[in-house]
Short mmCIF file of C-alpha atoms in Angstrom, two decimals:
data_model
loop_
_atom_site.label_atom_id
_atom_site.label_comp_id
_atom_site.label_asym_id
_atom_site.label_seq_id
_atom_site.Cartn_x
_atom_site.Cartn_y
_atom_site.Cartn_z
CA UNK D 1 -23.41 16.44 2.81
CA UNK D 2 -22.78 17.23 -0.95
CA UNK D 3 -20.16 14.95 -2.33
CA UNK D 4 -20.94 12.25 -0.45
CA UNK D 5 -21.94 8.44 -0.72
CA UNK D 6 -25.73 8.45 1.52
CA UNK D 7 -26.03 5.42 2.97
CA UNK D 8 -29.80 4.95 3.66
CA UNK D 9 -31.69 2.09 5.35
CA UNK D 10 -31.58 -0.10 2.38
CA UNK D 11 -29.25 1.37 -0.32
CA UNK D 12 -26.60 3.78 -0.84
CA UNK D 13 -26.70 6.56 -2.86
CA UNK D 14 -24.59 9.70 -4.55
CA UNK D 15 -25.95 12.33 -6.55
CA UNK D 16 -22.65 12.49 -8.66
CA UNK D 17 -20.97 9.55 -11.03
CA UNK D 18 -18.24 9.45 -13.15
CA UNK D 19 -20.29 10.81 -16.07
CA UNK D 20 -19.85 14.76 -14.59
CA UNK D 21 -16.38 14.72 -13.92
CA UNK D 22 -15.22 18.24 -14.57
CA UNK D 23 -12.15 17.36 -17.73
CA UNK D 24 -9.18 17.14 -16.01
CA UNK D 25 -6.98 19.93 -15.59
CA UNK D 26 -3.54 19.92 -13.60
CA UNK D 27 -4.39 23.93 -12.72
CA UNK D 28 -7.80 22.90 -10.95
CA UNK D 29 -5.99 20.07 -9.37
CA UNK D 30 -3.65 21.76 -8.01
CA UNK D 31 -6.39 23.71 -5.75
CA UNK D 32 -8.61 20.98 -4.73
CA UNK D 33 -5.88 18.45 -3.79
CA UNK D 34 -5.08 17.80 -0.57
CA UNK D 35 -2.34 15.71 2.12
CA UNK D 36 -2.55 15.88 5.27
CA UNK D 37 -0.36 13.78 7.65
CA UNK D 38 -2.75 12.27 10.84
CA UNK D 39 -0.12 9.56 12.57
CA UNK D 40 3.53 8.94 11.17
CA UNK D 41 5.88 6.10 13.40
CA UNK D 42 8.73 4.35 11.91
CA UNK D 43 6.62 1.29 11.08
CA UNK D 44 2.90 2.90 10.57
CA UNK D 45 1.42 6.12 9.48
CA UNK D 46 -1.91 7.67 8.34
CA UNK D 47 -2.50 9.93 6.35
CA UNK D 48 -5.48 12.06 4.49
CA UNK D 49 -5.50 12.13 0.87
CA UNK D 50 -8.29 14.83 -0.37
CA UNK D 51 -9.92 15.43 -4.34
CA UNK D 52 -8.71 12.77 -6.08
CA UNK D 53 -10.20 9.66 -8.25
CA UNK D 54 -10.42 6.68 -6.19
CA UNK D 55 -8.78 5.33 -9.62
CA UNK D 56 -5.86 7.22 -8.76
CA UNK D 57 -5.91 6.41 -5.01
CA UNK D 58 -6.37 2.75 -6.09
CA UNK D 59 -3.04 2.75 -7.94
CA UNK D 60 -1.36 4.22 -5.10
CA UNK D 61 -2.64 1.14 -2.99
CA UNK D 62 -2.12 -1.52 -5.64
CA UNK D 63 1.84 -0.58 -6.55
CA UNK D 64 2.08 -0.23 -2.56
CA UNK D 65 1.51 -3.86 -2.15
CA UNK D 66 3.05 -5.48 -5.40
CA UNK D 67 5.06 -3.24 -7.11
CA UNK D 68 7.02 -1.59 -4.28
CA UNK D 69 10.33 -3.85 -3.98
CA UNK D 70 12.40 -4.91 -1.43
CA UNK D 71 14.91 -7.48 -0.28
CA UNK D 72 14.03 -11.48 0.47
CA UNK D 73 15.47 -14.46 0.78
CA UNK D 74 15.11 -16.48 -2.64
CA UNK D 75 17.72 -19.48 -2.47
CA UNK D 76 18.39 -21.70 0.49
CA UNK D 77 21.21 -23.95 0.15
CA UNK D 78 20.57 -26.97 2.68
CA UNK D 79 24.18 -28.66 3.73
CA UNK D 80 22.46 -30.25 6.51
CA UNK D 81 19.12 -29.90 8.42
CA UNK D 82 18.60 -33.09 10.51
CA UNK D 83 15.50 -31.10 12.67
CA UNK D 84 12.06 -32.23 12.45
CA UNK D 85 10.67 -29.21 9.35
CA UNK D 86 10.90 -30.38 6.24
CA UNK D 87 14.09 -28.37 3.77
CA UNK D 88 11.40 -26.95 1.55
CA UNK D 89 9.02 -25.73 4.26
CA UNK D 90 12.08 -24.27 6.24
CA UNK D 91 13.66 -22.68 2.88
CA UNK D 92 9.60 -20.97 2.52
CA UNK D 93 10.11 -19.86 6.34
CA UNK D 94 13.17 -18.24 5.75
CA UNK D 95 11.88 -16.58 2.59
CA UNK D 96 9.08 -14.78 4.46
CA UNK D 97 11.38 -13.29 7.16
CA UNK D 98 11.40 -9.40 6.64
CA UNK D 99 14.89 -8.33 5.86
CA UNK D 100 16.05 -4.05 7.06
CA UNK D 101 18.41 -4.35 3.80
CA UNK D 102 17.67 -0.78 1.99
CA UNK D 103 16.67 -2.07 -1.67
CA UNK D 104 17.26 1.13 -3.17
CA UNK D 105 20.87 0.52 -2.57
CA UNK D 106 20.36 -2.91 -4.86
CA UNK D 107 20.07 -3.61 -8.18
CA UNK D 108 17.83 -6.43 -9.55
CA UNK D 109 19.37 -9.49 -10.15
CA UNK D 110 20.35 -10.59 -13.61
CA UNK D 111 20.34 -14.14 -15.11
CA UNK D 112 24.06 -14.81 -13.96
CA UNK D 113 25.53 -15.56 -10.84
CA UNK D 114 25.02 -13.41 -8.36
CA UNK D 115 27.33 -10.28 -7.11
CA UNK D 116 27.72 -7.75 -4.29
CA UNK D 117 25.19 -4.93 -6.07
CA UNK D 118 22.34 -7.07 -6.22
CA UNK D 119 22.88 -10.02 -3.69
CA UNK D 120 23.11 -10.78 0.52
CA UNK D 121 24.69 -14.01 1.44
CA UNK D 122 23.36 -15.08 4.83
CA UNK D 123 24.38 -18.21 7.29
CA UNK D 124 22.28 -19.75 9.75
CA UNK D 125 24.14 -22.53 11.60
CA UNK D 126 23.01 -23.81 14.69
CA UNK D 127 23.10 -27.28 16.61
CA UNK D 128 21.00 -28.05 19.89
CA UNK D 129 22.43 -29.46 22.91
CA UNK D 130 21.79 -31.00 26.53
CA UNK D 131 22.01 -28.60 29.05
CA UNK D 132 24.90 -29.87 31.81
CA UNK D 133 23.85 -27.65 34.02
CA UNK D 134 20.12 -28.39 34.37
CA UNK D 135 18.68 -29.85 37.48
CA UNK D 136 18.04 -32.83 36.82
CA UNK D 137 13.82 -33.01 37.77
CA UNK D 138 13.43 -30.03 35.11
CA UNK D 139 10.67 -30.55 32.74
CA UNK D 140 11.12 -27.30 31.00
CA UNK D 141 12.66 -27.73 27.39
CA UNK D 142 14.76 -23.82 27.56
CA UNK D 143 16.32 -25.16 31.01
CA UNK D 144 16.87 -28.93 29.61
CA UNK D 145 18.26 -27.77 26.27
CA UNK D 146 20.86 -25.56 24.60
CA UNK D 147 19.58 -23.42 21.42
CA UNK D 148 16.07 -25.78 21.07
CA UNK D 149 15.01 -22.82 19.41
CA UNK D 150 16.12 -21.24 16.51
CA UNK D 151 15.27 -17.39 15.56
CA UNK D 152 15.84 -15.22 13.38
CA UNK D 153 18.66 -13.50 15.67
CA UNK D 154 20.60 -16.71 14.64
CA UNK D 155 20.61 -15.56 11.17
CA UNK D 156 24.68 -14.12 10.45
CA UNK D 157 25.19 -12.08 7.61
CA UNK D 158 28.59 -12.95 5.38
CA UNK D 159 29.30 -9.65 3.38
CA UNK D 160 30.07 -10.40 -0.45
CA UNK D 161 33.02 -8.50 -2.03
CA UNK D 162 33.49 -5.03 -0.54
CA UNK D 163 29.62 -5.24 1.33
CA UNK D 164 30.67 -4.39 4.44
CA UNK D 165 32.41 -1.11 3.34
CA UNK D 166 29.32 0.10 2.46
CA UNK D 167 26.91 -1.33 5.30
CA UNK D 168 26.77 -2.92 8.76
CA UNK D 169 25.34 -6.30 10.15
CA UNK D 170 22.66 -4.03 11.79
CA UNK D 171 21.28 -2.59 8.27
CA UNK D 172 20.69 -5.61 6.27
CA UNK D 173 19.93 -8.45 8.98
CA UNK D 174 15.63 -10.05 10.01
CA UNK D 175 14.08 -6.63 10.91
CA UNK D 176 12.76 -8.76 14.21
CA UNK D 177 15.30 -11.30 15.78
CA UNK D 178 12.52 -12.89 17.58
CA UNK D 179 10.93 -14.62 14.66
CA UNK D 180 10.86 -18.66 15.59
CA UNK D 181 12.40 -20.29 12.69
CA UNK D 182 12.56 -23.81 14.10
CA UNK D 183 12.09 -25.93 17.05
CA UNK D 184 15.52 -28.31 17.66
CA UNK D 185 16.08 -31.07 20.49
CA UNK D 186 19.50 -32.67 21.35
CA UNK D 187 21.39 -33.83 18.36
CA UNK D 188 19.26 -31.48 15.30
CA UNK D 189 20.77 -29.55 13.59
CA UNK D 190 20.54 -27.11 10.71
CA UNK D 191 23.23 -25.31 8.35
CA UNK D 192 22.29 -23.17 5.57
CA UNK D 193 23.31 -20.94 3.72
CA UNK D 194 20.83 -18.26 2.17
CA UNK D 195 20.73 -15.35 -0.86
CA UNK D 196 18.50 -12.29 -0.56
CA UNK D 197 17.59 -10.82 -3.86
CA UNK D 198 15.59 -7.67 -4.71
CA UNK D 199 11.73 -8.55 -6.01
CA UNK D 200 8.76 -6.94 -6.35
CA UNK D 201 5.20 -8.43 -4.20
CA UNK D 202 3.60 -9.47 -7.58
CA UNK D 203 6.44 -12.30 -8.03
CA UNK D 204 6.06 -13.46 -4.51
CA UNK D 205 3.98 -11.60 -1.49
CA UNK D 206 6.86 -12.24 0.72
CA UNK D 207 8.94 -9.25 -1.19
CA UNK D 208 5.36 -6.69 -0.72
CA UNK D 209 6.83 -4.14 2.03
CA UNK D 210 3.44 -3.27 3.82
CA UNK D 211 1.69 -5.41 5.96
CA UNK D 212 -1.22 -3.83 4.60
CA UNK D 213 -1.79 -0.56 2.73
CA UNK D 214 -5.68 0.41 2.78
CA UNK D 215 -7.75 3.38 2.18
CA UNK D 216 -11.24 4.25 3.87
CA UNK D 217 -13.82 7.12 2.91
CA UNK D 218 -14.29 9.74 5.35
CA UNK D 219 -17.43 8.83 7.36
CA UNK D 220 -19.55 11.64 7.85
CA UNK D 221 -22.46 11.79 10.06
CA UNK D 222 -24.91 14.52 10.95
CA UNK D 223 -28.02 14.83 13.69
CA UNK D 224 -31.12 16.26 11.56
CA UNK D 225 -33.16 16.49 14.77
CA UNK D 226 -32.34 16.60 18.45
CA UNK D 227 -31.64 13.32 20.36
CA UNK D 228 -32.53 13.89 24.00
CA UNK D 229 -32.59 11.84 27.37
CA UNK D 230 -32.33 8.34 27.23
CA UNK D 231 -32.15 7.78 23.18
CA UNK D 232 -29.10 9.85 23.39
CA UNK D 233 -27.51 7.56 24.94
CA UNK D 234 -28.79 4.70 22.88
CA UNK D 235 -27.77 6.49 19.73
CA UNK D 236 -24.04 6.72 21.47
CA UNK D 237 -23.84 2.97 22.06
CA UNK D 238 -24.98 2.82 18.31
CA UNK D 239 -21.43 4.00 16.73
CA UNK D 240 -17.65 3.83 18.04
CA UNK D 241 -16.44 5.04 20.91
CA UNK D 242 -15.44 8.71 20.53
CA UNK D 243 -18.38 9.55 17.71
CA UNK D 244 -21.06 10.89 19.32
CA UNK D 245 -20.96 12.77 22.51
CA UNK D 246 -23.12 13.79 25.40
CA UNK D 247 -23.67 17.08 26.64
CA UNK D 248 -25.99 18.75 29.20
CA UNK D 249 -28.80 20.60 26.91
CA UNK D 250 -29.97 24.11 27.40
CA UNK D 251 -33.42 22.31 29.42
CA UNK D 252 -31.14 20.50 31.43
CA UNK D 253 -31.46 17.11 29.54
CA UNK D 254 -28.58 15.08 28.13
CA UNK D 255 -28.41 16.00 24.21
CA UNK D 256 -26.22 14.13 21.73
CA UNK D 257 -24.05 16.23 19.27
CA UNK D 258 -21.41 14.15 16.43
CA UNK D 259 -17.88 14.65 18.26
CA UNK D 260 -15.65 13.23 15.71
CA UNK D 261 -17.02 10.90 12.81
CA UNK D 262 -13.72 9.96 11.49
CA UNK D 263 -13.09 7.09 13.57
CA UNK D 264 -17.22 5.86 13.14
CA UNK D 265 -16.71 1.83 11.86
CA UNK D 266 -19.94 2.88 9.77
CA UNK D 267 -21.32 -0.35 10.81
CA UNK D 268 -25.30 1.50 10.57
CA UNK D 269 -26.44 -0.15 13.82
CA UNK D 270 -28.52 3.19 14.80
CA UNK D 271 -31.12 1.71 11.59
CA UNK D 272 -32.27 -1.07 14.10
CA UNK D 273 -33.48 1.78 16.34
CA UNK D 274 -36.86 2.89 14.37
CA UNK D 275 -37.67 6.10 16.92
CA UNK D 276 -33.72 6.85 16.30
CA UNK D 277 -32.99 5.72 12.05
CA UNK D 278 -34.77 9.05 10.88
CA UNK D 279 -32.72 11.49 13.23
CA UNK D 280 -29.28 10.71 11.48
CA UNK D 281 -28.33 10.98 8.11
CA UNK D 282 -24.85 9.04 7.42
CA UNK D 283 -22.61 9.18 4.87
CA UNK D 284 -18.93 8.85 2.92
CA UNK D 285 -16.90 11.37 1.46
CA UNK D 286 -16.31 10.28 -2.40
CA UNK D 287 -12.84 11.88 -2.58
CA UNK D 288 -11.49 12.03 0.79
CA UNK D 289 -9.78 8.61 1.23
CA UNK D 290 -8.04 8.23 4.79
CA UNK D 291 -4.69 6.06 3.75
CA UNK D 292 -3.29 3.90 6.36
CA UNK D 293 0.10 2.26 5.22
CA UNK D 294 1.80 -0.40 7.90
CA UNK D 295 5.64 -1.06 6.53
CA UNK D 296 7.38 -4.19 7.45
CA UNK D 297 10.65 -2.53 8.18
CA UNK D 298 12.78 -2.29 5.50
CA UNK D 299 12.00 1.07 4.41
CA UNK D 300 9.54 3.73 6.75
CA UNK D 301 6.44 4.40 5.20
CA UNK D 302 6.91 7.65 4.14
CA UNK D 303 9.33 6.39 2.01
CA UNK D 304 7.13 3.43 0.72
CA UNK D 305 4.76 6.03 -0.66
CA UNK D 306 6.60 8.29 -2.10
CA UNK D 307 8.16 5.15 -3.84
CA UNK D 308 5.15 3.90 -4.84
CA UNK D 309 4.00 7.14 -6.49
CA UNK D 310 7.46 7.26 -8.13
CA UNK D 311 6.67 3.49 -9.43
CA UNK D 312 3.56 4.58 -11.14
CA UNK D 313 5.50 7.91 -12.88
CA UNK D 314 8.32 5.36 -14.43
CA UNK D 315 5.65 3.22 -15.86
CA UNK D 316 4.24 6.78 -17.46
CA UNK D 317 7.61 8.05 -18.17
CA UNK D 318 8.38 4.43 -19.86
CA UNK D 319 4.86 4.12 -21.87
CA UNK D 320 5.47 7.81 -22.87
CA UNK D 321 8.89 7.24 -24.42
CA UNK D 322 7.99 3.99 -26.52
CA UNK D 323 5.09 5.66 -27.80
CA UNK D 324 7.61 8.75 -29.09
CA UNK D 325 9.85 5.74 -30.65
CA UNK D 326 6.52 4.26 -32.49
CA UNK D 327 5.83 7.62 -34.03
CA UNK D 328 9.21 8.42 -35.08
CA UNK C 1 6.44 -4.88 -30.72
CA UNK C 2 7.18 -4.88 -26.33
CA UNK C 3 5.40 -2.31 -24.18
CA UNK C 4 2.41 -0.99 -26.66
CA UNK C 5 0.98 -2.34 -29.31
CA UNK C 6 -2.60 -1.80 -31.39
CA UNK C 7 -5.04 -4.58 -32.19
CA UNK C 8 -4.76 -5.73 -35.41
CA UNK C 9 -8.20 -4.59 -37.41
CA UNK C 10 -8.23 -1.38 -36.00
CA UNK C 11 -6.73 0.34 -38.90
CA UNK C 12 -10.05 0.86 -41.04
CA UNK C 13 -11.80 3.12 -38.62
CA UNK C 14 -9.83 5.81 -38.91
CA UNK C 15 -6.77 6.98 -36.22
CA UNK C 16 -9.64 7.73 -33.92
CA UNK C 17 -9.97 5.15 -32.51
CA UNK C 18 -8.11 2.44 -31.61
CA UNK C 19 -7.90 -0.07 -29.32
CA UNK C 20 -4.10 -0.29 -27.33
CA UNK C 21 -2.31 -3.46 -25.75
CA UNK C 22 -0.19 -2.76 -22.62
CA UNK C 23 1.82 -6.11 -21.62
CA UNK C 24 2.82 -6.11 -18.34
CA UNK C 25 0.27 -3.78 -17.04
CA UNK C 26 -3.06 -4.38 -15.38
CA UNK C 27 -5.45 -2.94 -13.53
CA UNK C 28 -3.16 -0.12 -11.69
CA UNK C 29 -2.33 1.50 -14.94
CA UNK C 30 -5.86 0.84 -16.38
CA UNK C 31 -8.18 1.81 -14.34
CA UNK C 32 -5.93 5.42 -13.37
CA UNK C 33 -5.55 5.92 -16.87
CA UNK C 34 -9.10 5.50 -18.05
CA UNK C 35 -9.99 7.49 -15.27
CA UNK C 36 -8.09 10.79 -16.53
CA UNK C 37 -8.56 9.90 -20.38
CA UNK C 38 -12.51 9.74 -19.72
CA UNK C 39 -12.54 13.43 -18.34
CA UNK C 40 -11.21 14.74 -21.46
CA UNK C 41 -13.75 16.73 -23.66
CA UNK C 42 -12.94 15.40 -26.86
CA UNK C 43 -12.97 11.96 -25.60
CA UNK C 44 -16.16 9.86 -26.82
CA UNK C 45 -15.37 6.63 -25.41
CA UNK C 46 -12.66 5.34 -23.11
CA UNK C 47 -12.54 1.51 -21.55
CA UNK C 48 -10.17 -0.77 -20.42
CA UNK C 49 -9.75 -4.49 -20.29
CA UNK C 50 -7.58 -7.05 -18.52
CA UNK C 51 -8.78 -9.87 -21.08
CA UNK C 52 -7.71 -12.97 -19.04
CA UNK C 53 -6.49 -12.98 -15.47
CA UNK C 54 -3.41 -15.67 -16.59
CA UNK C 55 -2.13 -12.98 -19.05
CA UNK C 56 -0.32 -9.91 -17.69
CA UNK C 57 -2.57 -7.70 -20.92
CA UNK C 58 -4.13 -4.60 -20.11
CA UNK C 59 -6.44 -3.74 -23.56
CA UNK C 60 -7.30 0.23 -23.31
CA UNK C 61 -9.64 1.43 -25.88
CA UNK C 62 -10.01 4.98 -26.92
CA UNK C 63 -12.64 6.62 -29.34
CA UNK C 64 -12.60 10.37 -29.82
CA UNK C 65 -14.72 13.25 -32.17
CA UNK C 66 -10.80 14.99 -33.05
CA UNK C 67 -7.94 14.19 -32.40
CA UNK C 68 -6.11 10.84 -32.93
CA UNK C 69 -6.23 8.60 -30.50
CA UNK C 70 -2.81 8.14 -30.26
CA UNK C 71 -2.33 11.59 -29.14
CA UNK C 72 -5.00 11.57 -26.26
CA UNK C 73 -2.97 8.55 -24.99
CA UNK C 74 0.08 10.86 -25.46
CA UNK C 75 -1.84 13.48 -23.54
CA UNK C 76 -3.23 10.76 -20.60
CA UNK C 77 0.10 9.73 -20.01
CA UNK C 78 1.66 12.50 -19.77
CA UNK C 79 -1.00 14.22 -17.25
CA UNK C 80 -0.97 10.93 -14.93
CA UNK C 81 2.85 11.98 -15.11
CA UNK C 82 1.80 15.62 -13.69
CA UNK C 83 -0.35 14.25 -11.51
CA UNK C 84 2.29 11.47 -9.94
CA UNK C 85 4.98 14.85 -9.49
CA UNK C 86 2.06 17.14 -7.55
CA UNK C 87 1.54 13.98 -5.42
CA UNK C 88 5.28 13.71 -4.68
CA UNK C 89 5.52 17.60 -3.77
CA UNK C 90 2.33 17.77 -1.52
CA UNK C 91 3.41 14.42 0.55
CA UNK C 92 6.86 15.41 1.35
CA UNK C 93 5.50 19.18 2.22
CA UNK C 94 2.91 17.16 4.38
CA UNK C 95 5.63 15.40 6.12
CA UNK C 96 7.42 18.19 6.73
CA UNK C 97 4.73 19.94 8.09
CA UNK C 98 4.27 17.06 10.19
CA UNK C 99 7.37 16.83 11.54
CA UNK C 100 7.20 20.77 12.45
CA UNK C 101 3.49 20.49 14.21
CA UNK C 102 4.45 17.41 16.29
CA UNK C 103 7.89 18.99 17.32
CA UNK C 104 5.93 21.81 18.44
CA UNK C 105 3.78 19.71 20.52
CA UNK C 106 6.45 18.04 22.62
CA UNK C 107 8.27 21.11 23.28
CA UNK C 108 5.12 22.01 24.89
CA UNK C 109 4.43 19.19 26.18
CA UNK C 110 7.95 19.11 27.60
CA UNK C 111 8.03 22.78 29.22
#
């Protein structure tokens, strides 16, 4: 296991630091750097990222979460709102409901009033009712009631300027329209009137566009002696289910053999097991980091990476340029 | 000056070494910069600072036994750049291979 974090009984280990880092070379790079795609879904993928710096991989994580923009509501106008949540915790409601608006089709908007490139006007006006037609012993509030509850599917979208040549209702409206907003009874009733605006998750986290963006190291686990008979199946029920398998042995006893450490939680259990702790050695890959990134719908995650990396080059590309100017 | 600037007092020992002021950066520039600057041969020293949480300052320090250390800065910028556009190319040739390997699979999985 060279490369590798050890994790031993009582402290963890690696035989490399920082210190012997080769220098860094973009040729060398090139051959030891890796992607590898695991899982990929319109909201959720997974993906290996092989021989680089956790520095670097760090970065990728931290613009992920508040650097990456997207679209959210940022001003409620309240006309009326006569239900029982307060204007300013409704307006913060609103503001944290995930919009499908494409903010790379949106500029960031300026100090001035807001126009068509940079700004989405939404209405939500709704007014709860008795039901007529309920029977009259019902106790249950969606029979007794007309729109008690208010979601997100409620939400209309009023297209500013020419808006709606360029995009449909579909595109830009709550990426869920079964997010409860509100609870109304007979005679509530709410009318606002809301503007999206692009932002960036280090203003506010309700503009970040993952529901989480994490890395793990590559657990890696090996058998240094044979595990037979009953402690094989002890050292199974010591890791996740998939880890460590059980197979018939060439003297006809069960034998454990690692199936698939990827998915180990790492969580070192087999150490309470003193006949079983010196059969094992466990440990982390330094530069393997297995990236999971979970989107929340405005843009597929695929897409969130790549803009994320492309985040990180503008702040280069930016840096780079006023330097030139400072020397010139 | 916006962007960059250099702590005052630097200026008697020599270009370097020097100590840099990023505003508006933190620790996602910092610590990936530092990380590639560090590697460099000539490099002797290479830290970075985010002096106070409240201010968005990023303070990177660079000491060398050559060149200036305005140039090294140059140079770690400009790699993290090369870096950032090999990243780009081998995710969107993962994805593609992706998209290949599990279209394979459910045309198997299909016949």
């Amino acid at each position: 296991m060279d490369n590798s974090y050890i994790m031993r009984e009582d402290n963890i280990s690696s035989e490399m630091f920082l210190g012997d880092l080769k220098p860094w070379n973009l040729q060398e790079l090139k051959k030891t750097m890796k992607i590898f795609v695991v899982n990929y879904n319109e909201t959720e993928m997974e993906f290996d990222l092989v021989g680089v710096h956790p520095a670097i991989a760090n970065a990728f994580r931290r613009i992920l979460l508040s650097e990456v923009p997207t679209m959210a509501i940022e001003k409620v106008m309240i006309y009326n709102n006569t239900s029982l949540i307060q204007d300013e915790i409704l307006a913060h409601r609103l503001g944290l409901i995930p919009l499908k608006a494409d903010p790379r089709r949106f500029d960031f908007k300026s100090e001035d009033e807001g126009t068509e490139r940079d700004t989405l006007e939404f209405e939500l006006k709704i007014k709860c009712t008795k039901n007529t037609n309920a029977k009259p012993d019902s106790t249950n509030p969606d029979e007794l009631y007309v729109n008690n509850n208010v979601y997100s599917k409620h939400i209309k979208w009023l297209p500013m300027g020419r808006q709606s040549n360029r995009m449909k209702e579909a595109d830009v409206g709550p990426v869920l329209d079964d997010i409860l907003i509100a609870k109304l009874r007979p005679g509530h009733e709410i009318d606002v009137k809301m503007l999206a605006v692009k932002g960036i998750g280090q203003d506010h986290a309700k503009f970040s566009p993952v529901a989480t963006a994490t890395y793990r190291l590559l657990p890696q686990i090996e058998l240094v002696t044979d595990v037979e008979g009953e402690q094989a199946v002890r050292l199974q029920s010591c890791f996740s289910p998939g880890v460590i398998g059980i197979k018939e042995g060439s003297n006809g006893k069960k034998k454990a053999y690692v199936e698939n450490a990827r998915y180990d939680s790492c969580s070192r259990n087999v150490l309470r097991h003193n006949d079983l702790k010196d059969a094992v050695r466990m440990g982390r890959k330094r530069d393997h980091f297995i990236f999971t990134i979970e989107s929340t719908g405005a843009l597929t995650p695929d897409n969130l990476f790549l803009g994320s990396v492309d985040v990180l080059m503008k702040k280069c590309k930016d840096l780079l340029d006023k330097l030139n100017r400072l020397e010139s | 000056m916006e962007g960059i600037a250099e702590l005052a007092g630097d200026e008697n020992s020599g270009d370097r070494s020097r100590t840099f002021i990023f505003n508006d950066e933190g620790h996602t520039l910092g610590n990936a910069l530092r990380s590639i600057i560090i590697s460099y041969p000539d490099v002797t020293f290479c830290g970075y600072t985010v002096p106070h949480p409240a201010e968005i300052k990023m303070h990177l320090r660079i000491q060398t036994n050559g060149p200036r250390a305005v140039d090294v800065l140059q140079r770690g910028l400009s790699d993290l750049h090369k870096l950032c556009e090999f990243t780009q190319q081998l995710f969107k040739a993962a994805m593609s291979e992706y998209k290949t390997r599990t279209q394979l699979e459910s045309v198997q999985l299909n016949s």
